[in-house]
PDB file of C-alpha atoms in Angstrom:
ATOM      1  CA  MET C   1     -38.018 -72.956  56.452  1.00  0.00           C
ATOM      2  CA  MET C   2     -38.000 -76.401  56.820  1.00  0.00           C
ATOM      3  CA  ILE C   3     -39.206 -78.105  59.850  1.00  0.00           C
ATOM      4  CA  LEU C   4     -37.882 -81.320  61.996  1.00  0.00           C
ATOM      5  CA  ASN C   5     -34.561 -81.085  60.238  1.00  0.00           C
ATOM      6  CA  ASN C   6     -36.205 -82.768  57.256  1.00  0.00           C
ATOM      7  CA  PRO C   7     -35.149 -80.803  53.936  1.00  0.00           C
ATOM      8  CA  ASN C   8     -38.454 -82.305  52.412  1.00  0.00           C
ATOM      9  CA  LEU C   9     -40.692 -80.477  54.763  1.00  0.00           C
ATOM     10  CA  ASP C  10     -40.000 -77.248  53.067  1.00  0.00           C
ATOM     11  CA  VAL C  11     -43.065 -75.222  51.466  1.00  0.00           C
ATOM     12  CA  ARG C  12     -41.016 -74.023  48.628  1.00  0.00           C
ATOM     13  CA  LYS C  13     -40.318 -77.849  47.570  1.00  0.00           C
ATOM     14  CA  THR C  14     -44.088 -79.262  47.851  1.00  0.00           C
ATOM     15  CA  ASN C  15     -44.403 -78.793  43.929  1.00  0.00           C
ATOM     16  CA  ARG C  16     -40.987 -80.436  42.950  1.00  0.00           C
ATOM     17  CA  ALA C  17     -42.403 -83.081  41.252  1.00  0.00           C
ATOM     18  CA  ILE C  18     -44.536 -80.822  38.920  1.00  0.00           C
ATOM     19  CA  ASP C  19     -41.191 -79.025  38.110  1.00  0.00           C
ATOM     20  CA  GLU C  20     -39.562 -82.143  37.051  1.00  0.00           C
ATOM     21  CA  LEU C  21     -42.424 -83.463  34.947  1.00  0.00           C
ATOM     22  CA  LEU C  22     -42.861 -79.751  33.243  1.00  0.00           C
ATOM     23  CA  LYS C  23     -39.146 -80.292  32.265  1.00  0.00           C
ATOM     24  CA  VAL C  24     -39.926 -83.038  29.758  1.00  0.00           C
ATOM     25  CA  THR C  25     -43.469 -82.169  28.968  1.00  0.00           C
ATOM     26  CA  THR C  26     -43.938 -80.789  25.360  1.00  0.00           C
ATOM     27  CA  ASN C  27     -47.506 -81.403  24.711  1.00  0.00           C
ATOM     28  CA  PRO C  28     -48.931 -77.632  25.375  1.00  0.00           C
ATOM     29  CA  ARG C  29     -52.163 -78.921  26.950  1.00  0.00           C
ATOM     30  CA  HIS C  30     -50.383 -80.886  29.267  1.00  0.00           C
ATOM     31  CA  ARG C  31     -47.929 -78.080  30.083  1.00  0.00           C
ATOM     32  CA  PHE C  32     -50.691 -75.579  30.771  1.00  0.00           C
ATOM     33  CA  MET C  33     -52.428 -78.189  32.819  1.00  0.00           C
ATOM     34  CA  LEU C  34     -49.402 -78.526  34.899  1.00  0.00           C
ATOM     35  CA  GLU C  35     -48.902 -74.825  35.105  1.00  0.00           C
ATOM     36  CA  ALA C  36     -52.193 -74.278  36.697  1.00  0.00           C
ATOM     37  CA  TYR C  37     -51.743 -77.337  38.979  1.00  0.00           C
ATOM     38  CA  HIS C  38     -48.419 -75.930  40.079  1.00  0.00           C
ATOM     39  CA  ARG C  39     -50.126 -72.467  40.771  1.00  0.00           C
ATOM     40  CA  HIS C  40     -53.251 -73.657  42.531  1.00  0.00           C
ATOM     41  CA  ARG C  41     -51.514 -75.822  44.736  1.00  0.00           C
ATOM     42  CA  PHE C  42     -48.984 -72.992  45.917  1.00  0.00           C
ATOM     43  CA  LEU C  43     -51.947 -70.555  46.027  1.00  0.00           C
ATOM     44  CA  GLU C  44     -53.569 -72.517  48.334  1.00  0.00           C
ATOM     45  CA  ILE C  45     -50.363 -73.269  50.910  1.00  0.00           C
ATOM     46  CA  ALA C  46     -49.803 -69.350  50.630  1.00  0.00           C
ATOM     47  CA  GLY C  47     -53.461 -68.774  51.747  1.00  0.00           C
ATOM     48  CA  ARG C  48     -54.292 -67.029  48.814  1.00  0.00           C
ATOM     49  CA  TYR C  49     -57.348 -69.177  48.021  1.00  0.00           C
ATOM     50  CA  GLU C  50     -59.552 -66.624  46.601  1.00  0.00           C
ATOM     51  CA  GLU C  51     -57.326 -66.463  43.216  1.00  0.00           C
ATOM     52  CA  ILE C  52     -57.766 -70.071  42.772  1.00  0.00           C
ATOM     53  CA  PHE C  53     -61.541 -69.442  41.886  1.00  0.00           C
ATOM     54  CA  SER C  54     -60.617 -67.292  38.775  1.00  0.00           C
ATOM     55  CA  PRO C  55     -62.584 -68.198  35.968  1.00  0.00           C
ATOM     56  CA  ASP C  56     -59.464 -69.363  33.899  1.00  0.00           C
ATOM     57  CA  MET C  57     -58.688 -71.770  36.527  1.00  0.00           C
ATOM     58  CA  THR C  58     -61.503 -72.893  38.173  1.00  0.00           C
ATOM     59  CA  VAL C  59     -65.169 -73.880  36.919  1.00  0.00           C
ATOM     60  CA  ALA C  60     -68.021 -72.091  38.509  1.00  0.00           C
ATOM     61  CA  ASN C  61     -69.250 -75.023  40.111  1.00  0.00           C
ATOM     62  CA  PRO C  62     -66.518 -77.333  41.182  1.00  0.00           C
ATOM     63  CA  LYS C  63     -67.093 -80.424  43.301  1.00  0.00           C
ATOM     64  CA  TYR C  64     -64.675 -81.800  45.836  1.00  0.00           C
ATOM     65  CA  HIS C  65     -64.576 -85.249  47.407  1.00  0.00           C
ATOM     66  CA  PHE C  66     -62.546 -86.249  50.620  1.00  0.00           C
ATOM     67  CA  GLU C  67     -61.875 -89.488  52.201  1.00  0.00           C
ATOM     68  CA  VAL C  68     -58.956 -88.753  54.138  1.00  0.00           C
ATOM     69  CA  ALA C  69     -57.416 -88.250  57.822  1.00  0.00           C
ATOM     70  CA  GLY C  70     -60.943 -89.074  59.376  1.00  0.00           C
ATOM     71  CA  ASN C  71     -62.606 -86.626  56.792  1.00  0.00           C
ATOM     72  CA  SER C  72     -65.210 -87.959  54.679  1.00  0.00           C
ATOM     73  CA  ALA C  73     -67.039 -85.272  52.626  1.00  0.00           C
ATOM     74  CA  THR C  74     -68.337 -83.844  49.401  1.00  0.00           C
ATOM     75  CA  LEU C  75     -68.124 -79.981  48.826  1.00  0.00           C
ATOM     76  CA  ASP C  76     -70.291 -78.777  45.815  1.00  0.00           C
ATOM     77  CA  GLY C  77     -69.939 -75.699  44.577  1.00  0.00           C
ATOM     78  CA  ALA C  78     -67.277 -72.786  44.827  1.00  0.00           C
ATOM     79  CA  GLU C  79     -68.537 -71.067  48.034  1.00  0.00           C
ATOM     80  CA  SER C  80     -68.374 -74.600  49.812  1.00  0.00           C
ATOM     81  CA  VAL C  81     -64.912 -75.038  48.760  1.00  0.00           C
ATOM     82  CA  LYS C  82     -63.703 -71.477  49.457  1.00  0.00           C
ATOM     83  CA  GLY C  83     -65.107 -72.038  52.849  1.00  0.00           C
ATOM     84  CA  LEU C  84     -63.042 -74.939  53.866  1.00  0.00           C
ATOM     85  CA  TYR C  85     -59.899 -72.999  52.014  1.00  0.00           C
ATOM     86  CA  ALA C  86     -60.790 -70.137  54.407  1.00  0.00           C
ATOM     87  CA  VAL C  87     -60.923 -71.923  57.667  1.00  0.00           C
ATOM     88  CA  TRP C  88     -57.491 -73.821  56.624  1.00  0.00           C
ATOM     89  CA  ALA C  89     -55.959 -70.127  55.682  1.00  0.00           C
ATOM     90  CA  GLN C  90     -57.122 -68.424  58.926  1.00  0.00           C
ATOM     91  CA  THR C  91     -56.113 -71.210  60.885  1.00  0.00           C
ATOM     92  CA  ASN C  92     -52.834 -72.037  59.719  1.00  0.00           C
ATOM     93  CA  GLN C  93     -53.684 -75.514  58.068  1.00  0.00           C
ATOM     94  CA  SER C  94     -53.247 -74.912  54.477  1.00  0.00           C
ATOM     95  CA  ILE C  95     -49.603 -75.839  55.022  1.00  0.00           C
ATOM     96  CA  PHE C  96     -48.778 -78.870  52.789  1.00  0.00           C
ATOM     97  CA  TYR C  97     -45.732 -80.636  52.293  1.00  0.00           C
ATOM     98  CA  ALA C  98     -44.879 -83.673  49.663  1.00  0.00           C
ATOM     99  CA  GLU C  99     -42.376 -86.549  49.477  1.00  0.00           C
ATOM    100  CA  ASP C 100     -41.926 -89.126  46.812  1.00  0.00           C
ATOM    101  CA  GLU C 101     -44.796 -87.404  44.655  1.00  0.00           C
ATOM    102  CA  GLN C 102     -45.305 -89.180  41.204  1.00  0.00           C
ATOM    103  CA  ILE C 103     -47.668 -87.285  38.913  1.00  0.00           C
ATOM    104  CA  ALA C 104     -49.348 -88.594  35.627  1.00  0.00           C
ATOM    105  CA  VAL C 105     -50.940 -85.909  33.167  1.00  0.00           C
ATOM    106  CA  ALA C 106     -53.217 -86.399  30.231  1.00  0.00           C
ATOM    107  CA  ASN C 107     -55.946 -84.531  28.440  1.00  0.00           C
ATOM    108  CA  ASN C 108     -58.531 -84.145  31.126  1.00  0.00           C
ATOM    109  CA  PHE C 109     -56.828 -85.240  34.546  1.00  0.00           C
ATOM    110  CA  ILE C 110     -53.900 -85.009  36.460  1.00  0.00           C
ATOM    111  CA  ALA C 111     -53.308 -87.530  38.968  1.00  0.00           C
ATOM    112  CA  SER C 112     -50.877 -87.999  41.728  1.00  0.00           C
ATOM    113  CA  VAL C 113     -49.758 -90.222  44.676  1.00  0.00           C
ATOM    114  CA  SER C 114     -47.297 -89.192  47.172  1.00  0.00           C
ATOM    115  CA  THR C 115     -46.684 -88.993  50.985  1.00  0.00           C
ATOM    116  CA  MET C 116     -48.370 -85.994  51.941  1.00  0.00           C
ATOM    117  CA  TYR C 117     -48.271 -84.019  55.010  1.00  0.00           C
ATOM    118  CA  GLN C 118     -50.463 -81.409  56.243  1.00  0.00           C
ATOM    119  CA  GLN C 119     -49.833 -79.134  59.374  1.00  0.00           C
ATOM    120  CA  THR C 120     -53.490 -79.400  61.071  1.00  0.00           C
ATOM    121  CA  HIS C 121     -54.780 -78.399  64.670  1.00  0.00           C
ATOM    122  CA  GLY C 122     -55.500 -80.629  67.307  1.00  0.00           C
ATOM    123  CA  ARG C 123     -58.814 -79.615  67.617  1.00  0.00           C
ATOM    124  CA  THR C 124     -59.666 -80.369  63.751  1.00  0.00           C
ATOM    125  CA  LEU C 125     -58.049 -83.781  64.276  1.00  0.00           C
ATOM    126  CA  ALA C 126     -60.039 -84.710  67.345  1.00  0.00           C
ATOM    127  CA  ALA C 127     -63.306 -83.648  65.513  1.00  0.00           C
ATOM    128  CA  ASN C 128     -62.312 -86.051  62.733  1.00  0.00           C
ATOM    129  CA  GLY C 129     -62.012 -88.702  65.254  1.00  0.00           C
ATOM    130  CA  ILE C 130     -58.145 -88.806  65.760  1.00  0.00           C
ATOM    131  CA  GLN C 131     -56.889 -89.118  69.064  1.00  0.00           C
ATOM    132  CA  VAL C 132     -54.241 -86.354  69.938  1.00  0.00           C
ATOM    133  CA  ASP C 133     -52.763 -85.619  73.488  1.00  0.00           C
ATOM    134  CA  ASP C 134     -53.230 -81.782  73.291  1.00  0.00           C
ATOM    135  CA  GLU C 135     -55.976 -80.223  71.351  1.00  0.00           C
ATOM    136  CA  ASN C 136     -54.495 -76.824  71.649  1.00  0.00           C
ATOM    137  CA  ALA C 137     -51.414 -77.933  69.697  1.00  0.00           C
ATOM    138  CA  TYR C 138     -50.376 -78.371  66.269  1.00  0.00           C
ATOM    139  CA  TYR C 139     -49.534 -81.682  64.373  1.00  0.00           C
ATOM    140  CA  LEU C 140     -47.929 -82.540  61.211  1.00  0.00           C
ATOM    141  CA  ILE C 141     -50.042 -85.637  59.984  1.00  0.00           C
ATOM    142  CA  ARG C 142     -48.264 -87.846  57.561  1.00  0.00           C
ATOM    143  CA  ILE C 143     -50.315 -89.714  55.062  1.00  0.00           C
ATOM    144  CA  PRO C 144     -48.263 -92.230  52.923  1.00  0.00           C
ATOM    145  CA  GLY C 145     -49.861 -93.168  49.420  1.00  0.00           C
ATOM    146  CA  MET C 146     -52.064 -90.342  49.367  1.00  0.00           C
ATOM    147  CA  GLN C 147     -54.000 -90.484  45.877  1.00  0.00           C
ATOM    148  CA  MET C 148     -55.324 -87.270  44.332  1.00  0.00           C
ATOM    149  CA  PHE C 149     -57.303 -86.958  40.892  1.00  0.00           C
ATOM    150  CA  TRP C 150     -57.971 -83.624  39.533  1.00  0.00           C
ATOM    151  CA  PRO C 151     -60.205 -83.573  36.369  1.00  0.00           C
ATOM    152  CA  TYR C 152     -59.932 -80.691  33.786  1.00  0.00           C
ATOM    153  CA  ASP C 153     -62.639 -79.279  31.129  1.00  0.00           C
ATOM    154  CA  ASP C 154     -61.761 -78.821  27.621  1.00  0.00           C
ATOM    155  CA  GLN C 155     -60.376 -75.351  28.538  1.00  0.00           C
ATOM    156  CA  CYS C 156     -58.086 -76.836  31.231  1.00  0.00           C
ATOM    157  CA  ARG C 157     -60.149 -75.292  34.108  1.00  0.00           C
ATOM    158  CA  LEU C 158     -60.347 -77.374  37.254  1.00  0.00           C
ATOM    159  CA  LEU C 159     -63.564 -79.358  37.850  1.00  0.00           C
ATOM    160  CA  GLY C 160     -62.817 -80.286  41.370  1.00  0.00           C
ATOM    161  CA  GLU C 161     -60.610 -82.705  43.236  1.00  0.00           C
ATOM    162  CA  ASP C 162     -60.833 -86.436  44.520  1.00  0.00           C
ATOM    163  CA  VAL C 163     -58.718 -87.000  47.362  1.00  0.00           C
ATOM    164  CA  TRP C 164     -58.249 -90.344  48.841  1.00  0.00           C
ATOM    165  CA  GLU C 165     -56.233 -91.997  51.852  1.00  0.00           C
ATOM    166  CA  PRO C 166     -55.982 -95.774  51.079  1.00  0.00           C
ATOM    167  CA  ASN C 167     -54.411 -96.798  54.427  1.00  0.00           C
ATOM    168  CA  PRO C 168     -55.441 -94.976  57.459  1.00  0.00           C
ATOM    169  CA  ALA C 169     -53.367 -97.231  59.717  1.00  0.00           C
ATOM    170  CA  ALA C 170     -50.559 -96.212  57.817  1.00  0.00           C
ATOM    171  CA  ARG C 171     -50.831 -92.367  59.005  1.00  0.00           C
ATOM    172  CA  THR C 172     -48.564 -90.872  61.614  1.00  0.00           C
ATOM    173  CA  LEU C 173     -48.742 -87.868  63.758  1.00  0.00           C
ATOM    174  CA  THR C 174     -45.992 -85.552  65.331  1.00  0.00           C
ATOM    175  CA  LYS C 175     -46.636 -82.916  67.489  1.00  0.00           C
ATOM    176  CA  LEU C 176     -45.229 -79.590  66.653  1.00  0.00           C
ATOM    177  CA  ALA C 177     -43.221 -77.175  68.694  1.00  0.00           C
ATOM    178  CA  PRO C 178     -44.878 -73.514  68.565  1.00  0.00           C
ATOM    179  CA  SER C 179     -41.340 -72.600  66.659  1.00  0.00           C
ATOM    180  CA  GLU C 180     -41.976 -75.244  63.855  1.00  0.00           C
ATOM    181  CA  VAL C 181     -45.618 -73.848  63.115  1.00  0.00           C
ATOM    182  CA  LEU C 182     -45.583 -72.138  60.008  1.00  0.00           C
ATOM    183  CA  THR C 183     -48.156 -69.569  59.477  1.00  0.00           C
ATOM    184  CA  SER C 184     -49.957 -69.032  56.602  1.00  0.00           C
ATOM    185  CA  GLU C 185     -48.612 -65.438  56.402  1.00  0.00           C
ATOM    186  CA  GLN C 186     -45.107 -66.967  56.849  1.00  0.00           C
ATOM    187  CA  SER C 187     -45.849 -69.572  53.902  1.00  0.00           C
ATOM    188  CA  GLY C 188     -47.146 -66.698  51.619  1.00  0.00           C
ATOM    189  CA  LYS C 189     -44.345 -64.877  52.111  1.00  0.00           C
ATOM    190  CA  LEU C 190     -41.918 -67.712  51.118  1.00  0.00           C
ATOM    191  CA  LEU C 191     -43.969 -68.844  48.052  1.00  0.00           C
ATOM    192  CA  GLU C 192     -44.855 -65.467  46.579  1.00  0.00           C
ATOM    193  CA  PRO C 193     -41.610 -65.429  44.005  1.00  0.00           C
ATOM    194  CA  PHE C 194     -42.813 -69.099  42.964  1.00  0.00           C
ATOM    195  CA  ILE C 195     -46.255 -67.934  42.182  1.00  0.00           C
ATOM    196  CA  LYS C 196     -46.672 -67.319  38.487  1.00  0.00           C
ATOM    197  CA  PRO C 197     -49.443 -65.456  36.816  1.00  0.00           C
ATOM    198  CA  LEU C 198     -51.244 -68.376  34.372  1.00  0.00           C
ATOM    199  CA  ARG C 199     -50.744 -67.769  30.851  1.00  0.00           C
ATOM    200  CA  ASN C 200     -53.617 -67.090  28.406  1.00  0.00           C
ATOM    201  CA  PHE C 201     -55.371 -70.573  27.268  1.00  0.00           C
ATOM    202  CA  GLU C 202     -55.842 -69.815  23.541  1.00  0.00           C
ATOM    203  CA  GLU C 203     -52.217 -68.464  23.259  1.00  0.00           C
ATOM    204  CA  ALA C 204     -50.451 -71.297  25.198  1.00  0.00           C
ATOM    205  CA  VAL C 205     -52.694 -74.187  23.710  1.00  0.00           C
ATOM    206  CA  LEU C 206     -54.757 -73.446  20.952  1.00  0.00           C
ATOM    207  CA  GLN C 207     -52.558 -71.318  19.104  1.00  0.00           C
ATOM    208  CA  ALA C 208     -49.380 -73.510  19.990  1.00  0.00           C
ATOM    209  CA  ALA C 209     -51.064 -77.016  18.778  1.00  0.00           C
TER     210      ALA C 209
END
């Protein structure tokens, strides 16, 4: 399902830059991290956020830092992060799309720069100081050049996220018609075939090294 007649606005394509990087990545550790990154993002978009916090994917006390879309926040600990993901999933705001994404992977981090879109409710935008003409509608917020830095520990478990919007003046909003709003349930059904189990770390990384 794509919206606004834009082929890039299809949740099934949000991770295509990861898929392309996996095609040319041979380092076992880097491949494992990219697979975990891929799984995390699709679980989030599918509204299946609880699965992100399995002990093989995320440390017990992750820390998130946001400076994006009028939201300046630090979330400290799994329960704080889960709280945000839960609100997004319950209000159909976990829907993300990406264009022109560039991804780099190193031994302990993944970095991304992209034009990122998030389906966001008007009340959320207004609460973050962004003017809308209808607080009861959904909008697609477009953030050019959004930067994400995801650090990982030595066992390739996520330590947190740092998300930064370098140029707030460049962001745009598009009001969505009710028929263009994708629910978390719909997204979950679309993404289910693409969400793969994470391989065992020791077998995938240590034994392959």
